[in-house]
Coordinates of C-alpha atoms in Angstrom, one line a residue:
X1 CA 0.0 0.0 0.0
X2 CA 3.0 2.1 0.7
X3 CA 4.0 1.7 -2.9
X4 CA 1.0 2.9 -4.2
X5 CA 1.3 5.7 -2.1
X6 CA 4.1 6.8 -3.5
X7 CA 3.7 6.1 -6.9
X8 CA 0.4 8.2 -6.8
X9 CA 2.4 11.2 -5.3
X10 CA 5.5 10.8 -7.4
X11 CA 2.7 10.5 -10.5
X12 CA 0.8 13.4 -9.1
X13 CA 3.9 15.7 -8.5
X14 CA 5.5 15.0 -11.6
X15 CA 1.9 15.8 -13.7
X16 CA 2.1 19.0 -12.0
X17 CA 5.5 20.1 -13.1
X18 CA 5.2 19.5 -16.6
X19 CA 2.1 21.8 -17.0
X20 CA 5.2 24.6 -16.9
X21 CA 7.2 22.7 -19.0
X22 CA 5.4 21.5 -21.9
X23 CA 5.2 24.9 -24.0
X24 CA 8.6 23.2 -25.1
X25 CA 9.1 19.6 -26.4
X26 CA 10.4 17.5 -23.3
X27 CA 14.1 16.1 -23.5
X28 CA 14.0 12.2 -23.2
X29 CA 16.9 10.3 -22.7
X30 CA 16.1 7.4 -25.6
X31 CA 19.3 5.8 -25.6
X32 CA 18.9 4.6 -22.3
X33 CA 15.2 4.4 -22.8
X34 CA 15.7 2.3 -25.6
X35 CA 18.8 -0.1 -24.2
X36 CA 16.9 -2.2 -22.9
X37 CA 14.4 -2.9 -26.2
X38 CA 13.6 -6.7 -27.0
X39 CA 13.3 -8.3 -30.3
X40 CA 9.4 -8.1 -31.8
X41 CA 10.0 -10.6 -34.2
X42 CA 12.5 -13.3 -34.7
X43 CA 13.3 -11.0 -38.1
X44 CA 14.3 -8.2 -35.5
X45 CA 18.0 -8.3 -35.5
X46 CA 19.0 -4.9 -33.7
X47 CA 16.1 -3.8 -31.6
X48 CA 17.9 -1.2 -29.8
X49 CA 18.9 0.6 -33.0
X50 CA 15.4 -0.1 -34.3
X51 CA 14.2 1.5 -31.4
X52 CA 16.3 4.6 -31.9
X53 CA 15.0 4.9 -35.4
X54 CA 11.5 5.2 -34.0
X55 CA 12.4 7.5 -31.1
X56 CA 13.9 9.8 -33.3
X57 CA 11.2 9.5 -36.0
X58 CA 8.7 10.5 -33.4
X59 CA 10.2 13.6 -31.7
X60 CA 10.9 14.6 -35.2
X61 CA 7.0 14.5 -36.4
X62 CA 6.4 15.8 -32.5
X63 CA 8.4 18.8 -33.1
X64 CA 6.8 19.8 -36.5
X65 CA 3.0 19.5 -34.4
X66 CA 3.9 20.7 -31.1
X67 CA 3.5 24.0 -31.1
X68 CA 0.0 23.7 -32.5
X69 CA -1.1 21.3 -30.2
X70 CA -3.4 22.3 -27.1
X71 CA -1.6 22.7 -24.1
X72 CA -3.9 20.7 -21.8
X73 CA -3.2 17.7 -24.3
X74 CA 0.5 18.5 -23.9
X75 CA 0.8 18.4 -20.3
X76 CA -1.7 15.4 -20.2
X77 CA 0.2 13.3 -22.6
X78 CA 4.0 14.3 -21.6
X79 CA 2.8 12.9 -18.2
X80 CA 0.9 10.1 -19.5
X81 CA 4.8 9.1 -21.8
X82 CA 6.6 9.2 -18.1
X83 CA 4.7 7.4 -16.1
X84 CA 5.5 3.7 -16.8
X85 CA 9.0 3.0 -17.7
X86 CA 11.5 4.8 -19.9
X87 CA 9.7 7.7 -21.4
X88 CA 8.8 7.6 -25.1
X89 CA 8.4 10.0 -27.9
X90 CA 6.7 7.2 -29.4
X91 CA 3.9 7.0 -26.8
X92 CA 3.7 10.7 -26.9
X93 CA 3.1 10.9 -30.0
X94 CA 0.7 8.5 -29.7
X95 CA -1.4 10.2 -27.3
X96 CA -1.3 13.3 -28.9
X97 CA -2.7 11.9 -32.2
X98 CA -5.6 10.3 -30.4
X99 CA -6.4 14.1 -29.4
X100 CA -6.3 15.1 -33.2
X101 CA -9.8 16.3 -34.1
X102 CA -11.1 16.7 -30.4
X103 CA -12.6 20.3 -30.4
X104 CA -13.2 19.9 -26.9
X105 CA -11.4 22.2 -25.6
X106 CA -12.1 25.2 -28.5
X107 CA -13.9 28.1 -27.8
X108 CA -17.7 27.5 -28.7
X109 CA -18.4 28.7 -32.1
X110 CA -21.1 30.9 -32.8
X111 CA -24.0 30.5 -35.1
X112 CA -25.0 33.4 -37.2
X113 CA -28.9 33.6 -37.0
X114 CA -30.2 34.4 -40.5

């Protein structure tokens, strides 16, 4: 229970210092993230370096969309990529394309009345 505990405060104080630091794209570590990467087929010869490729592929696409992104869905998925594990530009560009097309957090738009 202890455990718990502290995972749920480490999650919960972590959360709340990225909502200052996700106006910029968040500096992961993904050779060490990616060291310890496993073979997803027996055709995978050099899953580290695969999973290099991937890392870098995703911050790449996440720079180009970041700055157009909502900031709640920022902060939301940069937490969300560091929770469990090594953290991933992968998942969080994941997450942030699930958000793609959610206008729920656009200002109303008006009707005009005719």
């Amino acid at each position: 229970m202890k455990a718990l505990s502290l995972v749920y405060a480490l999650s919960l104080g972590a959360f709340c210092g990225f909502a200052a630091v996700a106006q910029q794209l968040p500096r992961f570590d993904i050779t060490t993230s990616c060291r310890t990467a496993q073979p997803l087929t027996p055709e995978d010869r050099d899953p580290v370096q695969a999973c290099i490729r991937d890392e870098a592929n995703a911050e790449r696409q996440l720079q180009a969309i970041w700055s157009g992104t909502a900031a709640t869905h920022r902060e939301t998925c940069t937490a969300s990529a560091q929770l469990v594990g090594s953290p991933s530009y992968v998942d969080l560009l994941v997450c942030l394309q699930m958000y793609q097309g959610d206008t729920s957090t656009a200002p109303p738009q008006r009707r005009r009345q005719p």
